[in-house]
């Protein structure tokens, strides 16, 4: 839910700057007073009082200056105070526009849609639409983010090894940021998948499907809900999702949630030396951290010995090697090499590999034309036109013909 | 003890099997470096209807939480596939899953 209370201003300062404009027309000048009378009823009119405008003593949450606006609100951004006479602020968003935009969900469940999906259904969907990028069981390994793993189990002392604790217990590996070790809230998982995944066609999943995939990923991360293990039949819905407590729920500091959030952050940054390391903000004549007294010299590190005996020698020329036209390579093959080979040369990416006769027999079972359409519109891990929007539909057809021809039994 | 995730699916007589095992796969060298206990899976065996369909010797060369995949004709829908792992201390763990 979008809640523009005074407190969130400090956290989402830049977002606020633009939304504030939209909602209150805060750039008003005192001359804007009687615009109200003549404006259409849904036009945004400027409030009549001019905000007092000064740099306050209190620092912004990250230690920077703050500016005071009207009615006691402060922000980290200075507003442009020019007269806005004649500036159109547009019209108010309609309730339907707001509804279409206002899709996020709070950890308490506000904003989550109704719906239900089981771990097993999620497994099927995951396999078809996500595994090609995120790996089997969410284990990663295909160059895209890992969604499980990181050993978020309990260690020998009974401590859940979340991101916060992964280093403490003697491991030298970098912490793995997965749902089970890093994410604080499960509701975000739902909205993230619904709004952003699968990568090539976001927003294509229904709410039920999204609940199913969320259930699957939580199960793969070994999450229990209300003490209950999530087996294959486990059906996830709004009520149950809200009950999920992810292992790293309390791994973030300072606590930015709730009305005290900004003050917590301010206190945290106020003690920079302890919480972040010594140092003051500095844009010129900076001394090294030890030099806060202004005496120590700047600790800028420079390269002492330039390496010059490299082969081939360093050069600033940026030409690519001249292209040699290879007459034996068809246009289709060239386009294939440029836009498709990356994924289709081997089966590693989950794509039917060119030359794999059986794989292409399976693909062609649905008919050549349908396959061409799939290549154009994308499917599963296959982005539309292989991600190259510049290809025409005819180009794609030519390439698919080439791929099919190269994957036939040779006599 | 190694936890496992198993997935087995039959299509046209061929069972595609995927399995992942929770283990740090830390051999002696790695364990010393990371100051943790030596902990790796030494052997993985898969059986369908009591018949071995897959067997492999493993060690620290495999990544943390190793994933294996194989195809077999030794089973059909409804059969149970059973995995047994043996760790470096000889401790075994077993888990079963129905073939879909």
Short mmCIF file of N, CA and C in Angstrom, two decimals, chain A residues 256-384:
data_model
loop_
_atom_site.label_atom_id
_atom_site.label_comp_id
_atom_site.label_asym_id
_atom_site.label_seq_id
_atom_site.Cartn_x
_atom_site.Cartn_y
_atom_site.Cartn_z
N UNK A 256 14.54 -0.25 10.32
CA UNK A 256 13.93 0.87 9.61
C UNK A 256 12.42 0.79 9.59
N UNK A 257 11.87 -0.28 10.17
CA UNK A 257 10.42 -0.44 10.11
C UNK A 257 9.72 0.40 11.15
N UNK A 258 8.49 0.75 10.85
CA UNK A 258 7.63 1.40 11.82
C UNK A 258 7.94 2.88 11.97
N UNK A 259 7.15 3.52 12.82
CA UNK A 259 7.26 4.98 12.95
C UNK A 259 8.62 5.44 13.47
N UNK A 260 9.33 4.56 14.21
CA UNK A 260 10.62 5.00 14.74
C UNK A 260 11.76 4.78 13.78
N UNK A 261 11.44 4.23 12.61
CA UNK A 261 12.47 3.90 11.63
C UNK A 261 13.47 5.01 11.38
N UNK A 262 13.01 6.18 10.94
CA UNK A 262 13.96 7.25 10.62
C UNK A 262 14.84 7.63 11.81
N UNK A 263 14.25 7.65 13.01
CA UNK A 263 15.06 8.01 14.18
C UNK A 263 16.12 6.94 14.46
N UNK A 264 15.74 5.67 14.26
CA UNK A 264 16.73 4.60 14.44
C UNK A 264 17.89 4.77 13.48
N UNK A 265 17.55 5.11 12.25
CA UNK A 265 18.60 5.27 11.25
C UNK A 265 19.48 6.46 11.59
N UNK A 266 18.82 7.53 12.03
CA UNK A 266 19.57 8.73 12.37
C UNK A 266 20.55 8.45 13.51
N UNK A 267 20.07 7.73 14.52
CA UNK A 267 20.94 7.41 15.65
C UNK A 267 22.10 6.54 15.19
N UNK A 268 21.80 5.63 14.28
CA UNK A 268 22.82 4.73 13.77
C UNK A 268 23.93 5.50 13.06
N UNK A 269 23.53 6.41 12.20
CA UNK A 269 24.53 7.16 11.46
C UNK A 269 25.22 8.21 12.32
N UNK A 270 24.53 8.65 13.36
CA UNK A 270 25.12 9.65 14.23
C UNK A 270 26.38 9.09 14.88
N UNK A 271 26.37 7.79 15.13
CA UNK A 271 27.55 7.16 15.74
C UNK A 271 28.37 6.50 14.64
N UNK A 272 28.77 7.27 13.69
CA UNK A 272 29.46 6.73 12.52
C UNK A 272 30.69 5.93 12.91
N UNK A 273 31.46 6.50 13.83
CA UNK A 273 32.74 5.88 14.16
C UNK A 273 32.52 4.44 14.58
N UNK A 274 31.48 4.21 15.39
CA UNK A 274 31.25 2.86 15.88
C UNK A 274 30.59 1.99 14.81
N UNK A 275 29.62 2.53 14.14
CA UNK A 275 28.80 1.69 13.27
C UNK A 275 29.33 1.54 11.85
N UNK A 276 30.03 2.50 11.37
CA UNK A 276 30.47 2.43 9.99
C UNK A 276 31.98 2.50 9.88
N UNK A 277 32.62 3.03 10.86
CA UNK A 277 34.06 3.28 10.79
C UNK A 277 34.24 4.78 10.87
N UNK A 278 35.44 5.16 11.29
CA UNK A 278 35.68 6.57 11.49
C UNK A 278 35.61 7.31 10.17
N UNK A 279 35.44 8.60 10.25
CA UNK A 279 35.45 9.39 9.02
C UNK A 279 34.38 10.44 9.03
N UNK A 280 34.63 11.50 8.35
CA UNK A 280 33.62 12.53 8.17
C UNK A 280 33.43 12.72 6.68
N UNK A 281 32.28 13.25 6.33
CA UNK A 281 32.03 13.50 4.92
C UNK A 281 33.07 14.48 4.37
N UNK A 282 33.54 14.20 3.18
CA UNK A 282 34.62 15.00 2.67
C UNK A 282 34.58 15.03 1.15
N UNK A 283 34.62 16.19 0.57
CA UNK A 283 34.64 16.29 -0.88
C UNK A 283 35.93 16.88 -1.42
N UNK A 284 36.68 17.59 -0.61
CA UNK A 284 37.98 18.06 -1.09
C UNK A 284 38.97 18.15 0.07
N UNK A 285 40.24 18.17 -0.26
CA UNK A 285 41.32 18.16 0.74
C UNK A 285 41.08 17.07 1.78
N UNK A 286 40.70 15.93 1.31
CA UNK A 286 40.35 14.88 2.26
C UNK A 286 41.57 14.30 2.95
N UNK A 287 41.44 14.14 4.22
CA UNK A 287 42.50 13.47 4.96
C UNK A 287 42.12 12.02 5.11
N UNK A 288 43.10 11.20 5.37
CA UNK A 288 42.75 9.80 5.58
C UNK A 288 42.01 9.68 6.91
N UNK A 289 41.38 8.55 7.14
CA UNK A 289 40.53 8.46 8.33
C UNK A 289 41.24 8.83 9.61
N UNK A 290 42.52 8.62 9.65
CA UNK A 290 43.24 8.98 10.87
C UNK A 290 43.39 10.48 11.00
N UNK A 291 43.06 11.16 9.94
CA UNK A 291 43.38 12.58 9.88
C UNK A 291 42.24 13.49 10.21
N UNK A 292 41.32 13.03 11.02
CA UNK A 292 40.20 13.90 11.34
C UNK A 292 40.62 15.13 12.10
N UNK A 293 41.76 15.05 12.71
CA UNK A 293 42.26 16.23 13.42
C UNK A 293 42.74 17.29 12.43
N UNK A 294 42.74 16.96 11.15
CA UNK A 294 43.15 17.94 10.15
C UNK A 294 44.65 18.01 9.98
N UNK A 295 45.39 17.16 10.68
CA UNK A 295 46.85 17.26 10.63
C UNK A 295 47.47 16.25 9.70
N UNK A 296 46.98 15.02 9.75
CA UNK A 296 47.59 13.98 8.94
C UNK A 296 47.36 14.29 7.45
N UNK A 297 48.30 13.88 6.64
CA UNK A 297 48.16 14.13 5.20
C UNK A 297 47.14 13.19 4.58
N UNK A 298 46.60 13.58 3.46
CA UNK A 298 45.64 12.75 2.75
C UNK A 298 46.27 11.42 2.39
N UNK A 299 45.53 10.34 2.64
CA UNK A 299 46.08 9.01 2.39
C UNK A 299 45.71 8.49 1.01
N UNK A 300 46.01 9.24 -0.02
CA UNK A 300 45.67 8.78 -1.36
C UNK A 300 46.75 7.84 -1.88
N UNK A 301 46.34 6.68 -2.32
CA UNK A 301 47.32 5.70 -2.78
C UNK A 301 47.50 5.82 -4.28
N UNK A 302 48.73 5.93 -4.71
CA UNK A 302 48.99 6.00 -6.15
C UNK A 302 49.81 4.79 -6.59
N UNK A 303 49.71 4.43 -7.86
CA UNK A 303 50.52 3.34 -8.38
C UNK A 303 51.97 3.79 -8.44
N UNK A 304 52.84 3.01 -7.83
CA UNK A 304 54.23 3.45 -7.75
C UNK A 304 55.00 3.08 -9.00
N UNK A 305 54.85 1.84 -9.39
CA UNK A 305 55.62 1.38 -10.55
C UNK A 305 54.67 1.02 -11.67
N UNK A 306 54.67 1.79 -12.68
CA UNK A 306 53.81 1.54 -13.83
C UNK A 306 54.33 0.32 -14.57
N UNK A 307 53.43 -0.59 -14.93
CA UNK A 307 53.87 -1.74 -15.72
C UNK A 307 53.87 -1.35 -17.18
N UNK A 308 54.98 -1.58 -17.86
CA UNK A 308 55.00 -1.17 -19.26
C UNK A 308 55.47 -2.29 -20.19
N UNK A 309 56.12 -3.29 -19.61
CA UNK A 309 56.65 -4.34 -20.49
C UNK A 309 55.63 -5.45 -20.72
N UNK A 310 54.47 -5.06 -21.29
CA UNK A 310 53.45 -6.06 -21.56
C UNK A 310 53.37 -6.36 -23.05
N UNK A 311 52.98 -7.57 -23.37
CA UNK A 311 52.85 -7.98 -24.76
C UNK A 311 51.42 -8.43 -25.02
N UNK A 312 50.71 -7.93 -26.01
CA UNK A 312 51.11 -6.79 -26.86
C UNK A 312 51.13 -5.50 -26.05
N UNK A 313 51.85 -4.50 -26.51
CA UNK A 313 51.99 -3.27 -25.71
C UNK A 313 50.66 -2.55 -25.51
N UNK A 314 50.57 -1.80 -24.42
CA UNK A 314 49.36 -1.01 -24.17
C UNK A 314 49.08 -0.12 -25.36
N UNK A 315 47.84 0.07 -25.65
CA UNK A 315 47.50 0.93 -26.77
C UNK A 315 46.18 1.61 -26.47
N UNK A 316 46.02 2.80 -26.98
CA UNK A 316 44.75 3.50 -26.80
C UNK A 316 43.88 3.38 -28.04
N UNK A 317 44.38 2.71 -29.08
CA UNK A 317 43.60 2.52 -30.30
C UNK A 317 42.44 1.59 -30.01
N UNK A 318 41.27 1.94 -30.47
CA UNK A 318 40.10 1.14 -30.09
C UNK A 318 39.44 0.42 -31.25
N UNK A 319 40.17 0.28 -32.37
CA UNK A 319 39.59 -0.42 -33.51
C UNK A 319 39.40 -1.89 -33.21
N UNK A 320 38.36 -2.45 -33.76
CA UNK A 320 38.23 -3.91 -33.73
C UNK A 320 39.06 -4.45 -34.88
N UNK A 321 39.52 -5.68 -34.79
CA UNK A 321 40.25 -6.23 -35.93
C UNK A 321 39.35 -6.20 -37.17
N UNK A 322 39.91 -5.99 -38.34
CA UNK A 322 39.08 -5.89 -39.55
C UNK A 322 38.27 -7.16 -39.74
N UNK A 323 37.03 -7.00 -40.17
CA UNK A 323 36.18 -8.17 -40.36
C UNK A 323 36.45 -8.81 -41.69
N UNK A 324 36.64 -10.10 -41.65
CA UNK A 324 36.87 -10.81 -42.91
C UNK A 324 35.56 -11.50 -43.29
N UNK A 325 35.06 -11.15 -44.44
CA UNK A 325 33.81 -11.74 -44.90
C UNK A 325 34.03 -13.22 -45.19
N UNK A 326 33.25 -14.07 -44.53
CA UNK A 326 33.39 -15.50 -44.79
C UNK A 326 32.22 -15.94 -45.66
N UNK A 327 32.51 -16.21 -46.92
CA UNK A 327 31.46 -16.47 -47.90
C UNK A 327 30.75 -17.80 -47.64
N UNK A 328 31.42 -18.69 -46.87
CA UNK A 328 30.82 -20.00 -46.66
C UNK A 328 29.74 -19.98 -45.58
N UNK A 329 29.64 -18.84 -44.87
CA UNK A 329 28.65 -18.76 -43.80
C UNK A 329 27.41 -18.02 -44.30
N UNK A 330 26.25 -18.66 -44.19
CA UNK A 330 25.03 -18.04 -44.70
C UNK A 330 24.60 -16.89 -43.79
N UNK A 331 23.68 -16.06 -44.31
CA UNK A 331 23.18 -14.94 -43.52
C UNK A 331 22.50 -15.47 -42.25
N UNK A 332 21.74 -16.54 -42.43
CA UNK A 332 21.03 -17.10 -41.28
C UNK A 332 22.01 -17.55 -40.20
N UNK A 333 23.08 -18.20 -40.64
CA UNK A 333 24.03 -18.69 -39.65
C UNK A 333 24.70 -17.54 -38.92
N UNK A 334 24.98 -16.48 -39.68
CA UNK A 334 25.60 -15.30 -39.04
C UNK A 334 24.68 -14.75 -37.96
N UNK A 335 23.41 -14.61 -38.32
CA UNK A 335 22.46 -14.08 -37.33
C UNK A 335 22.34 -15.03 -36.15
N UNK A 336 22.40 -16.33 -36.44
CA UNK A 336 22.36 -17.33 -35.37
C UNK A 336 23.56 -17.15 -34.44
N UNK A 337 24.74 -16.99 -35.07
CA UNK A 337 25.95 -16.83 -34.25
C UNK A 337 25.85 -15.62 -33.33
N UNK A 338 25.25 -14.56 -33.88
CA UNK A 338 25.18 -13.32 -33.10
C UNK A 338 24.14 -13.38 -31.98
N UNK A 339 22.97 -13.95 -32.28
CA UNK A 339 21.87 -13.78 -31.32
C UNK A 339 21.43 -15.05 -30.60
N UNK A 340 21.81 -16.20 -31.07
CA UNK A 340 21.23 -17.40 -30.50
C UNK A 340 22.25 -18.41 -29.97
N UNK A 341 23.44 -18.39 -30.56
CA UNK A 341 24.43 -19.41 -30.28
C UNK A 341 24.76 -19.49 -28.79
N UNK A 342 24.81 -18.32 -28.18
CA UNK A 342 25.13 -18.22 -26.76
C UNK A 342 24.38 -19.28 -25.93
N UNK A 343 23.10 -19.43 -26.22
CA UNK A 343 22.31 -20.39 -25.45
C UNK A 343 22.10 -21.73 -26.17
N UNK A 344 22.14 -21.69 -27.51
CA UNK A 344 21.74 -22.88 -28.25
C UNK A 344 22.89 -23.79 -28.69
N UNK A 345 24.12 -23.38 -28.40
CA UNK A 345 25.25 -24.20 -28.84
C UNK A 345 25.34 -25.49 -28.03
N UNK A 346 24.96 -25.44 -26.78
CA UNK A 346 25.02 -26.61 -25.89
C UNK A 346 23.71 -26.69 -25.11
N UNK A 347 23.41 -27.83 -24.51
CA UNK A 347 22.15 -27.93 -23.75
C UNK A 347 22.24 -27.31 -22.36
N UNK A 348 23.38 -26.76 -21.99
CA UNK A 348 23.59 -26.25 -20.62
C UNK A 348 22.54 -25.23 -20.19
N UNK A 349 22.10 -24.38 -21.11
CA UNK A 349 21.16 -23.33 -20.75
C UNK A 349 19.72 -23.83 -20.78
N UNK A 350 19.53 -25.09 -21.02
CA UNK A 350 18.17 -25.61 -21.07
C UNK A 350 17.53 -25.43 -22.44
N UNK A 351 18.28 -24.93 -23.39
CA UNK A 351 17.75 -24.72 -24.74
C UNK A 351 18.06 -25.95 -25.59
N UNK A 352 17.17 -26.26 -26.57
CA UNK A 352 17.49 -27.36 -27.48
C UNK A 352 18.78 -27.01 -28.25
N UNK A 353 19.79 -27.85 -28.11
CA UNK A 353 21.09 -27.54 -28.70
C UNK A 353 21.07 -27.83 -30.19
N UNK A 354 21.63 -26.92 -30.95
CA UNK A 354 21.70 -27.14 -32.39
C UNK A 354 22.60 -28.34 -32.66
N UNK A 355 22.11 -29.27 -33.45
CA UNK A 355 22.86 -30.50 -33.71
C UNK A 355 22.33 -31.68 -32.92
N UNK A 356 21.52 -31.39 -31.90
CA UNK A 356 20.96 -32.48 -31.09
C UNK A 356 19.67 -32.95 -31.76
N UNK A 357 19.79 -34.01 -32.52
CA UNK A 357 18.68 -34.46 -33.36
C UNK A 357 17.42 -34.76 -32.56
N UNK A 358 17.58 -35.48 -31.45
CA UNK A 358 16.41 -35.86 -30.65
C UNK A 358 15.72 -34.65 -30.05
N UNK A 359 16.52 -33.73 -29.54
CA UNK A 359 15.95 -32.55 -28.91
C UNK A 359 15.09 -31.79 -29.91
N UNK A 360 15.56 -31.68 -31.14
CA UNK A 360 14.80 -30.92 -32.13
C UNK A 360 13.60 -31.70 -32.65
N UNK A 361 13.70 -33.00 -32.64
CA UNK A 361 12.52 -33.80 -33.01
C UNK A 361 11.39 -33.50 -32.03
N UNK A 362 11.76 -33.46 -30.73
CA UNK A 362 10.75 -33.15 -29.71
C UNK A 362 10.16 -31.77 -29.94
N UNK A 363 11.04 -30.80 -30.22
CA UNK A 363 10.59 -29.42 -30.41
C UNK A 363 9.63 -29.35 -31.59
N UNK A 364 10.00 -30.01 -32.70
CA UNK A 364 9.21 -29.89 -33.93
C UNK A 364 7.90 -30.65 -33.88
N UNK A 365 7.73 -31.46 -32.85
CA UNK A 365 6.48 -32.20 -32.72
C UNK A 365 5.28 -31.27 -32.70
N UNK A 366 5.49 -30.02 -32.23
CA UNK A 366 4.35 -29.10 -32.19
C UNK A 366 4.15 -28.36 -33.51
N UNK A 367 4.94 -28.67 -34.51
CA UNK A 367 4.76 -28.03 -35.81
C UNK A 367 5.72 -26.87 -36.00
N UNK A 368 6.30 -26.78 -37.19
CA UNK A 368 7.33 -25.77 -37.46
C UNK A 368 6.82 -24.35 -37.20
N UNK A 369 5.60 -24.06 -37.67
CA UNK A 369 5.10 -22.69 -37.55
C UNK A 369 4.96 -22.26 -36.09
N UNK A 370 4.47 -23.20 -35.28
CA UNK A 370 4.32 -22.89 -33.85
C UNK A 370 5.70 -22.63 -33.22
N UNK A 371 6.67 -23.40 -33.65
CA UNK A 371 8.02 -23.26 -33.10
C UNK A 371 8.59 -21.88 -33.46
N UNK A 372 8.33 -21.45 -34.71
CA UNK A 372 8.81 -20.12 -35.12
C UNK A 372 8.13 -19.05 -34.25
N UNK A 373 6.83 -19.23 -34.03
CA UNK A 373 6.11 -18.25 -33.20
C UNK A 373 6.71 -18.22 -31.79
N UNK A 374 7.01 -19.40 -31.26
CA UNK A 374 7.62 -19.45 -29.92
C UNK A 374 8.95 -18.71 -29.89
N UNK A 375 9.72 -18.85 -30.98
CA UNK A 375 11.03 -18.17 -31.03
C UNK A 375 10.81 -16.66 -31.09
N UNK A 376 9.71 -16.23 -31.72
CA UNK A 376 9.45 -14.80 -31.84
C UNK A 376 8.90 -14.23 -30.53
N UNK A 377 7.98 -14.96 -29.90
CA UNK A 377 7.35 -14.41 -28.69
C UNK A 377 8.05 -14.83 -27.41
N UNK A 378 8.97 -15.79 -27.53
CA UNK A 378 9.67 -16.25 -26.34
C UNK A 378 8.87 -17.31 -25.61
N UNK A 379 9.56 -18.17 -24.87
CA UNK A 379 8.90 -19.16 -24.01
C UNK A 379 9.88 -19.63 -22.95
N UNK A 380 9.41 -19.79 -21.74
CA UNK A 380 10.29 -20.25 -20.66
C UNK A 380 11.54 -19.39 -20.59
N UNK A 381 12.70 -20.01 -20.63
CA UNK A 381 13.96 -19.28 -20.52
C UNK A 381 14.38 -18.63 -21.82
N UNK A 382 13.56 -18.77 -22.83
CA UNK A 382 13.89 -18.25 -24.15
C UNK A 382 13.28 -16.86 -24.31
N UNK A 383 14.13 -15.80 -24.33
CA UNK A 383 13.56 -14.47 -24.46
C UNK A 383 13.01 -14.24 -25.88
N UNK A 384 12.03 -13.34 -26.06
CA UNK A 384 11.50 -13.09 -27.40
C UNK A 384 12.64 -12.74 -28.35
#
